[in-house]
Amino acid sequence: MNEFKDHVTRIQTQYAQMKELKINLPKNHCIVHMDFAENYQCKSVEEIQSAYWNQTSVTIHPVVVYYKVDEDELLHKSIVVISDEMGHNSATVLSIIDLIIPEIKQLLPTVECIHYWTDSQTSQYRNKAIFNAIANHSLDYGIRAKWNYWEAGHGKGPCDGIGGTSKRMADEAVRTGKVAIQDPHDFYAWTQSQSCSLKRIKFIFLPKDKCENKGKLLSEQKLRPVPGTMKLHAVAEKGNDVVAVRNTSCYCVTCLSDEFTCENWQLEAVLKTGTQEGETAEVVDEARETYPDVGCYLLK
């Protein structure tokens, strides 16, 4: 019973903090709410029965960016990433981020911080590769980052509607004979055609080879898991290879200003270790001297 009460509390807290963030979102910050939609299954107007078992899939990853130009008006932009990469993993997620960051900078040239909100799938968003990306977000993109996770099973939101609408409109276009969608490239080509009515959505294509290259880079880093990953619902970049972690999100005045003086934040050092045990031990000792009050988790 206590576990269920804690589960409900986390659900309520995450939704409340998202609402708080939208109300108090600074002009130079933005929210990125994203999720994988169920793959689109390509089909034809007329097909033989066996074709049902040989349908080509299309990866669809909706993204909604919330931002403010004026102090009070919350604007949003819908983006859908289409890909022929079927692996819904951290390499694909990081490749998607590489694509949407330039779009965000076009929407909000003064952006300084991105607040990511995703579900808690460990194979996709809540894992060592993502934590490492958060720790180095400023270095890689010139923008600070915080990553928030919905409680398991309660991450429904606008991305589900965008993904569902995109697939429904594609089915309608195929059914009426306006287009033939046989693979991910055809799906993307349809989104760029006059027959697609989803003009307010920005569609971007992510080639499979980019995801594969990102996966190779991640495998070379030899990342190690962070203890307690499944309990974390907020991870923020702190600077100097350090992330701040929390069991639930918090967007009080101090947390929104990146001071992290609010209770329950814990700092974790992101260490880059060598391949030899001696090198690893040496790096750990050095980090403990640099961050005497910070727990040290080895990510590399």
PDB file of C-alpha atoms in Angstrom:
ATOM      1  CA  MET A   1       0.000   0.000   0.000  1.00  0.00           C
ATOM      2  CA  ASN A   2       2.852   2.400   0.813  1.00  0.00           C
ATOM      3  CA  GLU A   3       4.418   1.741  -2.584  1.00  0.00           C
ATOM      4  CA  PHE A   4       1.137   2.618  -4.287  1.00  0.00           C
ATOM      5  CA  LYS A   5       0.827   5.829  -2.257  1.00  0.00           C
ATOM      6  CA  ASP A   6       4.365   6.809  -3.250  1.00  0.00           C
ATOM      7  CA  HIS A   7       3.524   6.011  -6.877  1.00  0.00           C
ATOM      8  CA  VAL A   8       0.460   8.280  -6.779  1.00  0.00           C
ATOM      9  CA  THR A   9       2.462  11.032  -5.072  1.00  0.00           C
ATOM     10  CA  ARG A  10       5.089  10.940  -7.815  1.00  0.00           C
ATOM     11  CA  ILE A  11       2.388  11.098 -10.503  1.00  0.00           C
ATOM     12  CA  GLN A  12       0.820  14.165  -8.903  1.00  0.00           C
ATOM     13  CA  THR A  13       4.175  15.823  -8.264  1.00  0.00           C
ATOM     14  CA  GLN A  14       5.412  15.462 -11.840  1.00  0.00           C
ATOM     15  CA  TYR A  15       2.219  16.878 -13.351  1.00  0.00           C
ATOM     16  CA  ALA A  16       2.196  19.718 -10.820  1.00  0.00           C
ATOM     17  CA  GLN A  17       5.815  20.611 -11.572  1.00  0.00           C
ATOM     18  CA  MET A  18       5.195  20.620 -15.332  1.00  0.00           C
ATOM     19  CA  LYS A  19       2.281  23.011 -14.762  1.00  0.00           C
ATOM     20  CA  GLU A  20       4.461  25.191 -12.539  1.00  0.00           C
ATOM     21  CA  LEU A  21       7.223  25.240 -15.142  1.00  0.00           C
ATOM     22  CA  LYS A  22       4.860  26.306 -17.929  1.00  0.00           C
ATOM     23  CA  ILE A  23       3.539  29.176 -15.809  1.00  0.00           C
ATOM     24  CA  ASN A  24       6.966  30.453 -14.752  1.00  0.00           C
ATOM     25  CA  LEU A  25       8.995  29.520 -17.844  1.00  0.00           C
ATOM     26  CA  PRO A  26      11.659  32.212 -18.449  1.00  0.00           C
ATOM     27  CA  LYS A  27      11.883  33.712 -21.932  1.00  0.00           C
ATOM     28  CA  ASN A  28      15.293  32.161 -22.549  1.00  0.00           C
ATOM     29  CA  HIS A  29      14.178  28.660 -21.505  1.00  0.00           C
ATOM     30  CA  CYS A  30      12.099  26.105 -23.388  1.00  0.00           C
ATOM     31  CA  ILE A  31      10.340  22.819 -22.670  1.00  0.00           C
ATOM     32  CA  VAL A  32      10.849  19.821 -24.937  1.00  0.00           C
ATOM     33  CA  HIS A  33       8.149  17.184 -24.456  1.00  0.00           C
ATOM     34  CA  MET A  34       8.829  14.100 -26.570  1.00  0.00           C
ATOM     35  CA  ASP A  35       8.003  10.431 -26.917  1.00  0.00           C
ATOM     36  CA  PHE A  36       8.127   7.584 -29.409  1.00  0.00           C
ATOM     37  CA  ALA A  37       4.812   6.906 -31.111  1.00  0.00           C
ATOM     38  CA  GLU A  38       3.843   3.395 -32.112  1.00  0.00           C
ATOM     39  CA  ASN A  39       5.499   2.579 -35.426  1.00  0.00           C
ATOM     40  CA  TYR A  40       3.491   3.266 -38.557  1.00  0.00           C
ATOM     41  CA  GLN A  41       2.823   0.141 -40.610  1.00  0.00           C
ATOM     42  CA  CYS A  42       3.002   0.761 -44.342  1.00  0.00           C
ATOM     43  CA  LYS A  43       0.093  -0.583 -46.366  1.00  0.00           C
ATOM     44  CA  SER A  44      -1.420  -0.421 -49.832  1.00  0.00           C
ATOM     45  CA  VAL A  45      -4.950   0.241 -51.037  1.00  0.00           C
ATOM     46  CA  GLU A  46      -5.084  -3.222 -52.555  1.00  0.00           C
ATOM     47  CA  GLU A  47      -2.813  -5.920 -51.205  1.00  0.00           C
ATOM     48  CA  ILE A  48      -2.793  -9.683 -50.949  1.00  0.00           C
ATOM     49  CA  GLN A  49      -3.482 -11.290 -47.590  1.00  0.00           C
ATOM     50  CA  SER A  50       0.137 -12.310 -46.959  1.00  0.00           C
ATOM     51  CA  ALA A  51       1.237  -8.663 -47.244  1.00  0.00           C
ATOM     52  CA  TYR A  52      -0.134  -8.107 -43.736  1.00  0.00           C
ATOM     53  CA  TRP A  53       2.769 -10.143 -42.331  1.00  0.00           C
ATOM     54  CA  ASN A  54       5.427  -8.300 -44.340  1.00  0.00           C
ATOM     55  CA  GLN A  55       4.600  -4.683 -43.629  1.00  0.00           C
ATOM     56  CA  THR A  56       7.434  -2.167 -43.461  1.00  0.00           C
ATOM     57  CA  SER A  57       7.562  -0.064 -40.296  1.00  0.00           C
ATOM     58  CA  VAL A  58       8.234   3.645 -39.894  1.00  0.00           C
ATOM     59  CA  THR A  59       9.637   5.107 -36.675  1.00  0.00           C
ATOM     60  CA  ILE A  60       7.719   8.217 -35.592  1.00  0.00           C
ATOM     61  CA  HIS A  61       8.984  10.409 -32.759  1.00  0.00           C
ATOM     62  CA  PRO A  62       6.821  13.478 -31.982  1.00  0.00           C
ATOM     63  CA  VAL A  63       8.301  16.467 -30.155  1.00  0.00           C
ATOM     64  CA  VAL A  64       6.486  19.501 -28.748  1.00  0.00           C
ATOM     65  CA  VAL A  65       8.574  22.573 -27.933  1.00  0.00           C
ATOM     66  CA  TYR A  66       7.083  25.123 -25.524  1.00  0.00           C
ATOM     67  CA  TYR A  67       8.617  28.588 -25.307  1.00  0.00           C
ATOM     68  CA  LYS A  68       7.817  32.216 -24.546  1.00  0.00           C
ATOM     69  CA  VAL A  69       8.578  35.280 -26.609  1.00  0.00           C
ATOM     70  CA  ASP A  70       6.656  37.573 -24.291  1.00  0.00           C
ATOM     71  CA  GLU A  71       6.496  37.081 -20.553  1.00  0.00           C
ATOM     72  CA  ASP A  72       3.024  35.530 -20.390  1.00  0.00           C
ATOM     73  CA  GLU A  73       2.158  33.923 -23.731  1.00  0.00           C
ATOM     74  CA  LEU A  74       3.234  30.283 -23.950  1.00  0.00           C
ATOM     75  CA  LEU A  75       3.828  29.273 -27.566  1.00  0.00           C
ATOM     76  CA  HIS A  76       4.478  25.823 -28.951  1.00  0.00           C
ATOM     77  CA  LYS A  77       5.880  24.164 -32.047  1.00  0.00           C
ATOM     78  CA  SER A  78       5.198  20.564 -33.053  1.00  0.00           C
ATOM     79  CA  ILE A  79       7.989  18.538 -34.642  1.00  0.00           C
ATOM     80  CA  VAL A  80       7.849  14.940 -35.852  1.00  0.00           C
ATOM     81  CA  VAL A  81      11.021  12.997 -36.565  1.00  0.00           C
ATOM     82  CA  ILE A  82      10.611  10.233 -39.155  1.00  0.00           C
ATOM     83  CA  SER A  83      13.240   7.508 -39.376  1.00  0.00           C
ATOM     84  CA  ASP A  84      14.070   4.185 -40.973  1.00  0.00           C
ATOM     85  CA  GLU A  85      15.892   3.211 -37.764  1.00  0.00           C
ATOM     86  CA  MET A  86      13.728   0.717 -35.885  1.00  0.00           C
ATOM     87  CA  GLY A  87      15.780   0.690 -32.699  1.00  0.00           C
ATOM     88  CA  HIS A  88      14.040   2.838 -30.103  1.00  0.00           C
ATOM     89  CA  ASN A  89      17.111   3.269 -27.938  1.00  0.00           C
ATOM     90  CA  SER A  90      19.343   5.968 -26.473  1.00  0.00           C
ATOM     91  CA  ALA A  91      21.423   6.239 -29.664  1.00  0.00           C
ATOM     92  CA  THR A  92      18.275   7.100 -31.621  1.00  0.00           C
ATOM     93  CA  VAL A  93      17.161   9.559 -28.929  1.00  0.00           C
ATOM     94  CA  LEU A  94      20.508  11.375 -28.957  1.00  0.00           C
ATOM     95  CA  SER A  95      20.445  11.477 -32.766  1.00  0.00           C
ATOM     96  CA  ILE A  96      16.986  13.045 -32.570  1.00  0.00           C
ATOM     97  CA  ILE A  97      18.297  15.664 -30.146  1.00  0.00           C
ATOM     98  CA  ASP A  98      21.057  16.491 -32.637  1.00  0.00           C
ATOM     99  CA  LEU A  99      18.311  17.256 -35.183  1.00  0.00           C
ATOM    100  CA  ILE A 100      15.927  19.252 -33.013  1.00  0.00           C
ATOM    101  CA  ILE A 101      18.491  21.514 -31.304  1.00  0.00           C
ATOM    102  CA  PRO A 102      18.967  23.621 -34.497  1.00  0.00           C
ATOM    103  CA  GLU A 103      15.168  23.883 -34.816  1.00  0.00           C
ATOM    104  CA  ILE A 104      14.933  25.105 -31.224  1.00  0.00           C
ATOM    105  CA  LYS A 105      17.638  27.703 -31.832  1.00  0.00           C
ATOM    106  CA  GLN A 106      15.647  28.991 -34.805  1.00  0.00           C
ATOM    107  CA  LEU A 107      12.492  29.267 -32.703  1.00  0.00           C
ATOM    108  CA  LEU A 108      14.276  30.818 -29.742  1.00  0.00           C
ATOM    109  CA  PRO A 109      17.709  32.222 -30.678  1.00  0.00           C
ATOM    110  CA  THR A 110      18.344  33.302 -27.079  1.00  0.00           C
ATOM    111  CA  VAL A 111      17.675  29.859 -25.591  1.00  0.00           C
ATOM    112  CA  GLU A 112      19.869  29.099 -22.593  1.00  0.00           C
ATOM    113  CA  CYS A 113      18.237  26.056 -21.018  1.00  0.00           C
ATOM    114  CA  ILE A 114      16.127  23.130 -22.254  1.00  0.00           C
ATOM    115  CA  HIS A 115      13.783  21.252 -19.927  1.00  0.00           C
ATOM    116  CA  TYR A 116      13.233  17.791 -21.391  1.00  0.00           C
ATOM    117  CA  TRP A 117      10.138  15.819 -20.364  1.00  0.00           C
ATOM    118  CA  THR A 118       9.850  12.173 -21.381  1.00  0.00           C
ATOM    119  CA  ASP A 119       8.539   8.893 -20.071  1.00  0.00           C
ATOM    120  CA  SER A 120      10.735   6.616 -17.985  1.00  0.00           C
ATOM    121  CA  GLN A 121      11.725   3.893 -20.448  1.00  0.00           C
ATOM    122  CA  THR A 122      15.243   2.827 -19.470  1.00  0.00           C
ATOM    123  CA  SER A 123      16.057   1.618 -22.979  1.00  0.00           C
ATOM    124  CA  GLN A 124      15.200   5.042 -24.406  1.00  0.00           C
ATOM    125  CA  TYR A 125      15.424   8.001 -22.047  1.00  0.00           C
ATOM    126  CA  ARG A 126      16.415   7.093 -18.491  1.00  0.00           C
ATOM    127  CA  ASN A 127      19.835   5.504 -18.753  1.00  0.00           C
ATOM    128  CA  LYS A 128      23.571   6.101 -18.486  1.00  0.00           C
ATOM    129  CA  ALA A 129      23.926   7.440 -22.040  1.00  0.00           C
ATOM    130  CA  ILE A 130      21.283  10.114 -21.482  1.00  0.00           C
ATOM    131  CA  PHE A 131      22.752  11.077 -18.097  1.00  0.00           C
ATOM    132  CA  ASN A 132      26.139  11.512 -19.736  1.00  0.00           C
ATOM    133  CA  ALA A 133      24.557  13.642 -22.477  1.00  0.00           C
ATOM    134  CA  ILE A 134      22.919  15.852 -19.844  1.00  0.00           C
ATOM    135  CA  ALA A 135      26.227  16.312 -18.040  1.00  0.00           C
ATOM    136  CA  ASN A 136      27.850  17.493 -21.284  1.00  0.00           C
ATOM    137  CA  HIS A 137      24.874  19.306 -22.830  1.00  0.00           C
ATOM    138  CA  SER A 138      26.407  22.784 -22.579  1.00  0.00           C
ATOM    139  CA  LEU A 139      29.656  21.532 -24.042  1.00  0.00           C
ATOM    140  CA  ASP A 140      27.925  19.789 -26.959  1.00  0.00           C
ATOM    141  CA  TYR A 141      25.163  22.291 -27.758  1.00  0.00           C
ATOM    142  CA  GLY A 142      25.919  25.490 -25.859  1.00  0.00           C
ATOM    143  CA  ILE A 143      22.656  25.109 -23.907  1.00  0.00           C
ATOM    144  CA  ARG A 144      22.100  23.921 -20.330  1.00  0.00           C
ATOM    145  CA  ALA A 145      19.720  21.007 -19.814  1.00  0.00           C
ATOM    146  CA  LYS A 146      17.411  19.417 -17.274  1.00  0.00           C
ATOM    147  CA  TRP A 147      15.696  16.091 -17.907  1.00  0.00           C
ATOM    148  CA  ASN A 148      12.432  15.199 -16.190  1.00  0.00           C
ATOM    149  CA  TYR A 149      10.700  11.830 -16.239  1.00  0.00           C
ATOM    150  CA  TRP A 150       7.021  11.070 -15.913  1.00  0.00           C
ATOM    151  CA  GLU A 151       6.101   8.351 -13.480  1.00  0.00           C
ATOM    152  CA  ALA A 152       5.962   4.949 -15.178  1.00  0.00           C
ATOM    153  CA  GLY A 153       2.713   4.411 -17.052  1.00  0.00           C
ATOM    154  CA  HIS A 154       1.630   8.046 -16.781  1.00  0.00           C
ATOM    155  CA  GLY A 155       3.434   9.841 -19.600  1.00  0.00           C
ATOM    156  CA  LYS A 156       0.501  10.481 -21.913  1.00  0.00           C
ATOM    157  CA  GLY A 157       0.456  13.905 -23.490  1.00  0.00           C
ATOM    158  CA  PRO A 158       0.353  15.944 -26.708  1.00  0.00           C
ATOM    159  CA  CYS A 159       2.939  13.726 -28.401  1.00  0.00           C
ATOM    160  CA  ASP A 160       0.422  10.876 -28.458  1.00  0.00           C
ATOM    161  CA  GLY A 161      -2.080  13.073 -30.279  1.00  0.00           C
ATOM    162  CA  ILE A 162       0.466  14.318 -32.807  1.00  0.00           C
ATOM    163  CA  GLY A 163       1.739  10.816 -33.537  1.00  0.00           C
ATOM    164  CA  GLY A 164      -1.766   9.412 -33.854  1.00  0.00           C
ATOM    165  CA  THR A 165      -2.910  12.223 -36.131  1.00  0.00           C
ATOM    166  CA  SER A 166       0.124  11.842 -38.394  1.00  0.00           C
ATOM    167  CA  LYS A 167      -0.518   8.126 -38.845  1.00  0.00           C
ATOM    168  CA  ARG A 168      -4.258   8.584 -39.329  1.00  0.00           C
ATOM    169  CA  MET A 169      -3.757  11.213 -42.024  1.00  0.00           C
ATOM    170  CA  ALA A 170      -1.194   8.992 -43.754  1.00  0.00           C
ATOM    171  CA  ASP A 171      -3.684   6.108 -43.769  1.00  0.00           C
ATOM    172  CA  GLU A 172      -6.330   8.419 -45.197  1.00  0.00           C
ATOM    173  CA  ALA A 173      -3.988   9.570 -47.970  1.00  0.00           C
ATOM    174  CA  VAL A 174      -3.188   5.954 -48.871  1.00  0.00           C
ATOM    175  CA  ARG A 175      -6.843   4.897 -48.738  1.00  0.00           C
ATOM    176  CA  THR A 176      -7.927   7.676 -51.101  1.00  0.00           C
ATOM    177  CA  GLY A 177      -5.128   6.884 -53.532  1.00  0.00           C
ATOM    178  CA  LYS A 178      -3.324  10.202 -53.096  1.00  0.00           C
ATOM    179  CA  VAL A 179      -0.049   8.526 -52.205  1.00  0.00           C
ATOM    180  CA  ALA A 180       1.652   5.144 -51.910  1.00  0.00           C
ATOM    181  CA  ILE A 181       3.648   4.723 -48.701  1.00  0.00           C
ATOM    182  CA  GLN A 182       5.888   1.671 -48.840  1.00  0.00           C
ATOM    183  CA  ASP A 183       8.756   2.718 -46.560  1.00  0.00           C
ATOM    184  CA  PRO A 184       9.932   5.530 -44.225  1.00  0.00           C
ATOM    185  CA  HIS A 185      11.254   7.568 -47.147  1.00  0.00           C
ATOM    186  CA  ASP A 186       7.812   7.480 -48.779  1.00  0.00           C
ATOM    187  CA  PHE A 187       6.209   8.557 -45.505  1.00  0.00           C
ATOM    188  CA  TYR A 188       8.533  11.549 -45.223  1.00  0.00           C
ATOM    189  CA  ALA A 189       8.027  12.439 -48.894  1.00  0.00           C
ATOM    190  CA  TRP A 190       4.262  12.455 -48.291  1.00  0.00           C
ATOM    191  CA  THR A 191       4.669  14.896 -45.371  1.00  0.00           C
ATOM    192  CA  GLN A 192       6.457  17.300 -47.726  1.00  0.00           C
ATOM    193  CA  SER A 193       3.837  16.994 -50.482  1.00  0.00           C
ATOM    194  CA  GLN A 194       0.756  19.097 -51.175  1.00  0.00           C
ATOM    195  CA  SER A 195      -1.504  16.169 -50.266  1.00  0.00           C
ATOM    196  CA  CYS A 196      -0.398  16.386 -46.619  1.00  0.00           C
ATOM    197  CA  SER A 197      -2.533  18.836 -44.657  1.00  0.00           C
ATOM    198  CA  LEU A 198      -0.321  18.840 -41.551  1.00  0.00           C
ATOM    199  CA  LYS A 199       1.420  22.068 -42.510  1.00  0.00           C
ATOM    200  CA  ARG A 200       1.808  23.331 -38.946  1.00  0.00           C
ATOM    201  CA  ILE A 201       3.940  20.336 -38.013  1.00  0.00           C
ATOM    202  CA  LYS A 202       7.637  20.332 -38.879  1.00  0.00           C
ATOM    203  CA  PHE A 203       8.669  16.914 -40.212  1.00  0.00           C
ATOM    204  CA  ILE A 204      12.350  15.928 -40.172  1.00  0.00           C
ATOM    205  CA  PHE A 205      13.926  12.754 -41.534  1.00  0.00           C
ATOM    206  CA  LEU A 206      16.570  10.929 -39.493  1.00  0.00           C
ATOM    207  CA  PRO A 207      18.651   8.462 -41.559  1.00  0.00           C
ATOM    208  CA  LYS A 208      19.454   5.102 -40.027  1.00  0.00           C
ATOM    209  CA  ASP A 209      23.195   5.523 -40.515  1.00  0.00           C
ATOM    210  CA  LYS A 210      23.274   8.539 -38.175  1.00  0.00           C
ATOM    211  CA  CYS A 211      21.748   6.435 -35.410  1.00  0.00           C
ATOM    212  CA  GLU A 212      24.219   3.639 -36.084  1.00  0.00           C
ATOM    213  CA  ASN A 213      27.148   6.049 -35.911  1.00  0.00           C
ATOM    214  CA  LYS A 214      25.834   7.454 -32.637  1.00  0.00           C
ATOM    215  CA  GLY A 215      25.485   3.928 -31.281  1.00  0.00           C
ATOM    216  CA  LYS A 216      29.115   3.180 -32.150  1.00  0.00           C
ATOM    217  CA  LEU A 217      30.245   6.302 -30.312  1.00  0.00           C
ATOM    218  CA  LEU A 218      28.266   5.281 -27.238  1.00  0.00           C
ATOM    219  CA  SER A 219      29.717   1.773 -27.272  1.00  0.00           C
ATOM    220  CA  GLU A 220      33.233   3.189 -27.428  1.00  0.00           C
ATOM    221  CA  GLN A 221      32.578   5.299 -24.335  1.00  0.00           C
ATOM    222  CA  LYS A 222      31.958   2.173 -22.233  1.00  0.00           C
ATOM    223  CA  LEU A 223      29.422   3.912 -20.031  1.00  0.00           C
ATOM    224  CA  ARG A 224      28.493   2.435 -16.675  1.00  0.00           C
ATOM    225  CA  PRO A 225      25.002   2.574 -15.120  1.00  0.00           C
ATOM    226  CA  VAL A 226      24.211   4.998 -12.306  1.00  0.00           C
ATOM    227  CA  PRO A 227      22.985   3.318  -9.109  1.00  0.00           C
ATOM    228  CA  GLY A 228      19.383   4.210  -8.342  1.00  0.00           C
ATOM    229  CA  THR A 229      18.569   5.154 -11.938  1.00  0.00           C
ATOM    230  CA  MET A 230      15.048   3.702 -11.723  1.00  0.00           C
ATOM    231  CA  LYS A 231      14.157   6.045  -8.846  1.00  0.00           C
ATOM    232  CA  LEU A 232      15.330   9.263 -10.482  1.00  0.00           C
ATOM    233  CA  HIS A 233      12.741  11.576 -12.049  1.00  0.00           C
ATOM    234  CA  ALA A 234      14.895  14.691 -12.459  1.00  0.00           C
ATOM    235  CA  VAL A 235      18.466  15.036 -13.722  1.00  0.00           C
ATOM    236  CA  ALA A 236      20.093  18.417 -14.315  1.00  0.00           C
ATOM    237  CA  GLU A 237      23.420  19.606 -15.633  1.00  0.00           C
ATOM    238  CA  LYS A 238      25.461  21.260 -12.894  1.00  0.00           C
ATOM    239  CA  GLY A 239      28.707  21.951 -14.746  1.00  0.00           C
ATOM    240  CA  ASN A 240      32.211  20.493 -14.485  1.00  0.00           C
ATOM    241  CA  ASP A 241      31.011  16.958 -15.275  1.00  0.00           C
ATOM    242  CA  VAL A 242      28.494  17.009 -12.427  1.00  0.00           C
ATOM    243  CA  VAL A 243      24.754  16.378 -12.558  1.00  0.00           C
ATOM    244  CA  ALA A 244      22.153  17.111  -9.910  1.00  0.00           C
ATOM    245  CA  VAL A 245      19.604  14.330  -9.401  1.00  0.00           C
ATOM    246  CA  ARG A 246      16.298  14.129  -7.576  1.00  0.00           C
ATOM    247  CA  ASN A 247      13.591  11.513  -7.047  1.00  0.00           C
ATOM    248  CA  THR A 248      10.937  13.990  -8.254  1.00  0.00           C
ATOM    249  CA  SER A 249      11.114  17.213 -10.244  1.00  0.00           C
ATOM    250  CA  CYS A 250      11.129  20.593  -8.534  1.00  0.00           C
ATOM    251  CA  TYR A 251      10.604  23.984 -10.169  1.00  0.00           C
ATOM    252  CA  CYS A 252      10.529  26.324  -7.226  1.00  0.00           C
ATOM    253  CA  VAL A 253      12.227  29.720  -7.649  1.00  0.00           C
ATOM    254  CA  THR A 254      15.662  28.468  -6.605  1.00  0.00           C
ATOM    255  CA  CYS A 255      15.528  25.319  -8.736  1.00  0.00           C
ATOM    256  CA  LEU A 256      14.427  27.287 -11.789  1.00  0.00           C
ATOM    257  CA  SER A 257      17.452  29.538 -11.319  1.00  0.00           C
ATOM    258  CA  ASP A 258      19.805  26.514 -11.207  1.00  0.00           C
ATOM    259  CA  GLU A 259      20.903  27.152  -7.640  1.00  0.00           C
ATOM    260  CA  PHE A 260      19.891  23.638  -6.496  1.00  0.00           C
ATOM    261  CA  THR A 261      19.689  24.751  -2.871  1.00  0.00           C
ATOM    262  CA  CYS A 262      16.228  23.225  -2.562  1.00  0.00           C
ATOM    263  CA  GLU A 263      16.079  20.081  -0.438  1.00  0.00           C
ATOM    264  CA  ASN A 264      16.492  16.577  -1.866  1.00  0.00           C
ATOM    265  CA  TRP A 265      18.824  17.503  -4.731  1.00  0.00           C
ATOM    266  CA  GLN A 266      21.948  15.364  -4.753  1.00  0.00           C
ATOM    267  CA  LEU A 267      25.055  16.066  -6.791  1.00  0.00           C
ATOM    268  CA  GLU A 268      26.700  13.223  -8.671  1.00  0.00           C
ATOM    269  CA  ALA A 269      30.050  13.547 -10.406  1.00  0.00           C
ATOM    270  CA  VAL A 270      30.248  12.237 -13.945  1.00  0.00           C
ATOM    271  CA  LEU A 271      33.714  10.744 -14.217  1.00  0.00           C
ATOM    272  CA  LYS A 272      35.615   9.771 -17.324  1.00  0.00           C
ATOM    273  CA  THR A 273      37.680   6.757 -16.334  1.00  0.00           C
ATOM    274  CA  GLY A 274      40.506   5.040 -18.144  1.00  0.00           C
ATOM    275  CA  THR A 275      40.568   1.461 -19.345  1.00  0.00           C
ATOM    276  CA  GLN A 276      42.868   0.229 -16.611  1.00  0.00           C
ATOM    277  CA  GLU A 277      41.799  -0.331 -13.026  1.00  0.00           C
ATOM    278  CA  GLY A 278      44.662   1.846 -11.775  1.00  0.00           C
ATOM    279  CA  GLU A 279      43.559   4.732 -13.980  1.00  0.00           C
ATOM    280  CA  THR A 280      39.973   4.372 -12.761  1.00  0.00           C
ATOM    281  CA  ALA A 281      41.012   4.435  -9.113  1.00  0.00           C
ATOM    282  CA  GLU A 282      43.207   7.478  -9.722  1.00  0.00           C
ATOM    283  CA  VAL A 283      40.330   9.387 -11.340  1.00  0.00           C
ATOM    284  CA  VAL A 284      37.986   8.477  -8.486  1.00  0.00           C
ATOM    285  CA  ASP A 285      40.470   9.745  -5.893  1.00  0.00           C
ATOM    286  CA  GLU A 286      40.928  12.983  -7.825  1.00  0.00           C
ATOM    287  CA  ALA A 287      37.171  13.512  -8.068  1.00  0.00           C
ATOM    288  CA  ARG A 288      36.702  12.931  -4.364  1.00  0.00           C
ATOM    289  CA  GLU A 289      39.264  15.636  -3.656  1.00  0.00           C
ATOM    290  CA  THR A 290      37.549  18.023  -6.087  1.00  0.00           C
ATOM    291  CA  TYR A 291      34.012  17.236  -4.881  1.00  0.00           C
ATOM    292  CA  PRO A 292      34.395  16.116  -1.245  1.00  0.00           C
ATOM    293  CA  ASP A 293      30.647  16.380  -0.556  1.00  0.00           C
ATOM    294  CA  VAL A 294      29.493  14.859  -3.833  1.00  0.00           C
ATOM    295  CA  GLY A 295      28.727  11.203  -4.484  1.00  0.00           C
ATOM    296  CA  CYS A 296      30.773   9.910  -7.418  1.00  0.00           C
ATOM    297  CA  TYR A 297      29.118   7.700 -10.036  1.00  0.00           C
ATOM    298  CA  LEU A 298      31.322   6.251 -12.752  1.00  0.00           C
ATOM    299  CA  LEU A 299      29.697   6.748 -16.140  1.00  0.00           C
ATOM    300  CA  LYS A 300      32.815   6.050 -18.174  1.00  0.00           C
TER     301      LYS A 300
END
